[in-house]
XYZ file of C-alpha atoms in Angstrom:
346
model
C 4.579 -0.015 -24.777
C 3.017 -3.423 -25.175
C 0.932 -4.551 -21.823
C -0.737 -7.792 -21.990
C -4.017 -9.047 -19.833
C -2.557 -11.717 -17.655
C -5.817 -13.343 -15.754
C -7.477 -10.023 -16.156
C -4.298 -8.384 -14.212
C -2.450 -5.843 -16.447
C 0.999 -6.568 -16.875
C 3.513 -4.806 -18.604
C 5.761 -6.416 -20.782
C 9.955 -6.888 -20.579
C 10.138 -4.939 -23.171
C 10.735 -1.714 -21.242
C 14.028 0.462 -22.925
C 16.008 -0.260 -19.559
C 18.592 2.267 -21.133
C 16.340 5.001 -21.356
C 14.870 4.387 -18.132
C 18.613 4.563 -15.987
C 18.830 7.969 -18.104
C 16.183 9.301 -15.826
C 17.409 8.318 -12.655
C 19.315 10.208 -10.571
C 22.290 8.181 -9.371
C 25.066 11.164 -8.644
C 23.016 13.429 -6.520
C 25.418 12.615 -2.967
C 22.406 15.200 -1.517
C 19.629 13.066 -2.346
C 19.295 10.038 0.290
C 18.075 6.613 -1.077
C 15.384 6.258 0.877
C 14.979 2.378 1.560
C 12.040 0.005 3.022
C 12.943 -3.259 3.758
C 12.008 -4.482 -0.009
C 12.602 -1.541 -1.961
C 13.989 1.483 -2.492
C 12.908 5.319 -3.608
C 14.923 6.520 -6.531
C 14.701 10.062 -7.775
C 13.977 11.032 -11.562
C 17.030 13.369 -12.455
C 14.733 16.128 -14.149
C 11.702 16.240 -12.185
C 11.574 16.390 -8.609
C 8.001 15.811 -8.016
C 8.527 12.129 -9.345
C 10.007 9.070 -7.886
C 10.119 5.636 -8.799
C 9.995 2.475 -6.228
C 12.032 -0.222 -7.220
C 11.494 -3.868 -5.459
C 14.347 -6.116 -4.840
C 14.873 -9.031 -7.114
C 17.005 -10.907 -4.978
C 15.656 -13.629 -6.035
C 17.208 -15.870 -9.131
C 14.223 -17.333 -10.485
C 11.377 -15.019 -11.512
C 10.637 -11.507 -11.029
C 9.984 -10.881 -7.402
C 7.062 -9.001 -6.609
C 5.688 -8.621 -9.715
C 2.124 -9.595 -9.079
C 1.580 -7.814 -5.583
C 2.588 -4.667 -6.909
C 0.722 -5.165 -10.462
C -2.764 -6.058 -8.098
C -1.489 -3.505 -5.742
C -1.680 -0.705 -8.201
C -5.552 -2.342 -9.345
C -6.249 -1.684 -5.499
C -5.376 1.762 -6.182
C -7.292 2.545 -9.110
C -10.111 0.825 -7.424
C -10.457 2.930 -4.483
C -9.677 5.851 -6.676
C -12.970 5.458 -8.457
C -15.435 4.169 -5.764
C -13.997 6.126 -2.837
C -12.481 9.241 -4.289
C -8.688 8.018 -2.576
C -6.109 9.635 -3.448
C -2.965 7.911 -4.189
C 0.216 8.727 -5.389
C 0.790 5.739 -8.366
C 1.117 7.411 -11.691
C 1.007 4.807 -13.689
C 0.941 0.838 -13.893
C 4.444 -1.233 -12.923
C 6.321 -2.258 -14.837
C 10.266 -4.201 -15.668
C 13.327 -2.755 -15.725
C 16.768 -4.584 -15.645
C 19.264 -3.567 -13.038
C 22.766 -1.994 -13.941
C 25.617 -1.744 -11.495
C 25.215 0.685 -9.140
C 26.938 3.253 -7.385
C 28.596 2.084 -3.934
C 26.426 4.705 -1.946
C 23.157 2.735 -3.541
C 24.130 -1.069 -2.644
C 21.515 -1.771 -0.445
C 20.557 -5.185 1.383
C 17.983 -6.602 2.668
C 16.824 -5.907 6.164
C 14.928 -7.982 8.479
C 15.515 -10.816 6.165
C 15.571 -14.023 7.677
C 17.526 -15.696 5.651
C 20.848 -18.610 5.979
C 23.425 -18.977 4.225
C 24.578 -23.071 3.726
C 25.859 -23.517 7.600
C 22.426 -22.134 8.414
C 23.592 -19.123 10.451
C 22.406 -15.792 9.351
C 23.466 -13.867 6.450
C 23.099 -10.232 6.709
C 24.249 -9.613 3.753
C 21.694 -10.046 0.923
C 22.172 -7.373 -1.644
C 18.688 -5.754 -2.300
C 19.071 -5.661 -6.289
C 21.310 -7.821 -8.629
C 22.597 -6.534 -11.893
C 21.176 -7.492 -14.764
C 18.427 -9.194 -13.110
C 14.791 -7.767 -14.113
C 13.137 -5.469 -11.110
C 9.640 -4.292 -10.739
C 9.532 -0.803 -11.058
C 6.128 1.670 -9.594
C 6.357 5.249 -10.921
C 4.894 7.575 -8.344
C 4.283 11.155 -7.255
C 6.728 12.719 -4.701
C 4.426 14.429 -1.927
C 4.868 18.064 -1.642
C 6.162 19.842 1.359
C 4.898 20.370 4.174
C 3.523 16.846 4.751
C 3.507 14.360 7.430
C 2.515 10.110 7.850
C -0.340 9.469 9.961
C -0.173 5.927 11.438
C -0.658 4.427 14.377
C -0.286 5.186 17.142
C 0.784 9.071 17.238
C -0.881 9.836 13.793
C -3.704 11.782 15.650
C -1.449 13.779 17.721
C 1.121 14.184 14.815
C -2.181 15.674 12.456
C -2.627 18.364 15.512
C 0.815 19.489 15.451
C 1.091 19.668 11.900
C -1.924 21.407 11.525
C -0.878 24.165 14.034
C 2.981 24.100 12.838
C 3.182 23.715 8.849
C -0.480 24.748 7.751
C -0.247 28.249 5.868
C -3.116 28.165 3.873
C -6.503 29.428 4.878
C -7.134 26.688 8.263
C -11.144 26.062 6.776
C -9.929 24.817 3.422
C -7.277 22.395 4.783
C -9.558 20.735 7.513
C -12.872 21.086 4.333
C -10.412 18.847 2.601
C -9.209 16.973 5.335
C -12.691 15.980 5.965
C -13.584 14.505 3.137
C -10.927 13.131 2.385
C -10.678 11.193 5.852
C -14.531 10.084 5.349
C -12.947 8.325 1.952
C -10.511 6.940 4.562
C -12.742 5.081 6.306
C -15.120 4.352 3.383
C -11.755 2.395 1.875
C -10.845 1.272 5.174
C -14.054 -0.230 5.525
C -14.216 -2.424 2.305
C -10.147 -3.181 2.282
C -10.094 -4.071 5.965
C -6.147 -5.328 5.308
C -5.417 -1.814 4.660
C -4.906 -1.560 8.772
C -1.691 -4.017 8.275
C 0.989 -1.262 8.641
C -1.733 1.536 7.961
C 0.294 4.554 6.761
C -1.238 7.512 4.892
C 0.256 11.242 3.607
C -1.205 14.294 4.764
C -0.190 17.414 2.995
C 0.090 21.084 3.919
C -3.242 21.387 1.933
C -5.374 18.851 3.804
C -4.968 16.003 0.988
C -4.534 12.424 2.276
C -2.544 10.085 0.352
C -2.835 6.768 0.653
C 0.450 4.536 0.153
C 2.583 1.274 0.176
C -0.048 -0.315 -1.230
C 1.215 -3.433 -1.739
C 1.274 -3.912 2.366
C -2.231 -5.561 1.710
C -0.450 -8.202 0.311
C 3.183 -8.008 1.376
C 3.038 -7.942 5.709
C 4.516 -10.389 8.114
C 1.293 -10.451 10.178
C 0.389 -12.858 7.792
C 2.326 -15.421 9.163
C 0.496 -17.842 11.225
C 2.616 -17.591 14.228
C 2.084 -13.971 14.540
C -1.715 -14.147 15.181
C -2.863 -12.839 12.508
C -7.035 -13.181 13.785
C -6.328 -10.923 17.242
C -3.163 -8.361 15.280
C -5.736 -8.066 12.641
C -8.579 -6.987 15.040
C -6.214 -4.889 16.975
C -4.844 -2.523 14.593
C -8.141 -2.152 12.602
C -10.356 -1.070 15.307
C -7.056 1.163 16.093
C -7.551 1.995 12.390
C -11.040 3.042 12.424
C -10.503 5.119 15.900
C -7.928 7.011 14.600
C -9.539 7.851 11.376
C -13.130 8.587 13.391
C -11.070 10.979 15.721
C -9.223 12.788 13.037
C -12.935 12.969 10.861
C -14.327 14.491 13.882
C -11.393 16.970 14.413
C -11.556 18.213 10.794
C -15.454 18.597 11.288
C -15.719 20.369 14.405
C -17.301 23.853 13.568
C -14.540 26.093 15.382
C -12.533 25.209 12.711
C -13.914 26.642 10.029
C -14.586 30.577 9.324
C -18.326 31.538 8.980
C -18.044 32.610 5.737
C -17.509 29.312 4.110
C -21.025 28.459 5.110
C -19.809 25.203 6.316
C -20.057 24.531 9.973
C -22.047 21.218 10.299
C -20.223 18.604 11.775
C -20.648 14.854 10.171
C -21.720 12.422 12.026
C -19.956 8.781 12.171
C -22.742 6.424 11.478
C -21.234 3.402 13.816
C -23.843 0.619 12.900
C -22.479 1.299 9.153
C -19.091 -0.491 10.290
C -18.584 -3.877 11.345
C -15.553 -3.784 14.372
C -12.207 -5.999 13.238
C -14.126 -8.954 15.543
C -17.018 -8.589 13.922
C -15.418 -8.823 9.997
C -13.536 -11.961 10.962
C -16.762 -14.079 12.544
C -18.384 -12.873 8.691
C -15.479 -14.178 7.214
C -15.876 -17.424 8.942
C -19.829 -17.743 7.979
C -19.255 -17.027 4.477
C -15.381 -19.520 4.462
C -17.253 -22.144 2.656
C -18.417 -20.131 0.009
C -16.567 -20.473 -3.137
C -14.109 -17.780 -4.417
C -13.164 -17.171 -8.406
C -10.284 -19.743 -9.283
C -8.533 -16.537 -10.501
C -8.437 -14.603 -7.262
C -6.980 -18.027 -5.724
C -4.264 -17.845 -8.554
C -3.151 -14.782 -8.288
C -2.860 -14.891 -4.722
C -1.064 -18.238 -5.295
C 1.618 -16.677 -7.187
C 2.235 -13.816 -4.772
C 5.989 -15.099 -3.915
C 7.232 -11.761 -3.118
C 7.329 -11.513 0.834
C 4.782 -14.071 1.825
C 7.125 -16.229 -0.395
C 4.967 -19.898 0.499
C 1.971 -19.268 0.823
C 1.472 -22.415 1.981
C 2.495 -21.206 5.115
C 0.316 -18.396 5.370
C -2.756 -18.446 7.942
C -5.707 -19.141 5.687
C -7.382 -15.909 7.050
C -5.463 -13.680 5.728
C -5.332 -15.906 2.317
C -9.266 -16.071 2.057
C -9.147 -12.129 2.918
C -6.562 -11.589 0.089
C -9.194 -13.612 -2.629
C -11.874 -11.837 -1.310
C -9.741 -8.159 -2.545
C -9.244 -9.681 -5.391
C -12.261 -10.835 -6.668
C -13.430 -7.376 -5.357
C -11.100 -5.436 -7.761
C -11.219 -7.797 -11.005
C -13.067 -6.435 -14.111
C -16.146 -8.088 -14.651
C -15.378 -10.850 -16.954
C -18.167 -13.811 -18.037
C -15.236 -16.020 -17.535
C -15.134 -15.429 -13.718
C -18.884 -16.110 -12.593
C -19.889 -18.694 -10.309
C -19.345 -21.648 -12.558
C -15.614 -20.856 -12.576
C -15.086 -20.539 -9.017
C -12.676 -22.501 -6.317
C -13.631 -23.958 -3.389
C -12.798 -22.178 -0.327
C -9.462 -23.457 2.206
C -11.347 -24.084 5.590
C -10.348 -22.193 8.243
């Protein structure tokens, strides 16, 4: 498959063999429930139960929805993997596939979308997919049972229940792996604060933590100005960091580890190393007059999936997105300081 570099964000060409793709998708198994979020659904591979495909909605008739978000999110995942030893479920770069007419049981409508028809009445029947139009597809690994989703506000409690009822491997092996993965998750959250938006990680029976739905850093409804981004972000970030600290402390406690492991030390959380949500926003304000690359501004400006019109997105959120894009972009002499764009005032 031919790949093109566009603004240093790797994109897949639309020359995908669509017929071969749909031959691999299980569309006839009535025992498999189609799992859908607000803007994408998980389809299963026909031959491999460990493989799935997240297909983003293509409800717009112009352009390809969620292309920039999906491609950039894949780069965020790979950046976290390389820099923080984060585990994620993405298998390869997202591709474009032409949608087909789906069986009735697979026809979905957009959830929670504030669309209106010409009479200005809310339209609740906007299809998730339109046939013969391209959609973005992200191939992923399916987490193996047992697993749970760790999220706010009950993540820490769910962990302890999962540990008691579902973990069958040696307990010290589970907690050792969980401890290391939680430390990595804390580092990732510290460097990419927008992960706190709708924070979710998967925990499996071996203690592995997997980041998923990473596109949430670009797709949150929180980014609309009327959702009071600053206060909501601060609350979410601080609660996420608190939950991860609790998990890390619990998994590091010496009573979880057998003597034969030779590992009974407790990891000490360096509180002074990590900023609070309020401190992160304060630092952003201090640096608001600095420059961000034109490339980062263009990438964020092209995100027309869920945030739609970036002019309506709170400027603080846009600056944080631009900072993230700048951080993950490959080093390129063309995007040094002489090619920077002025910041929008907060």
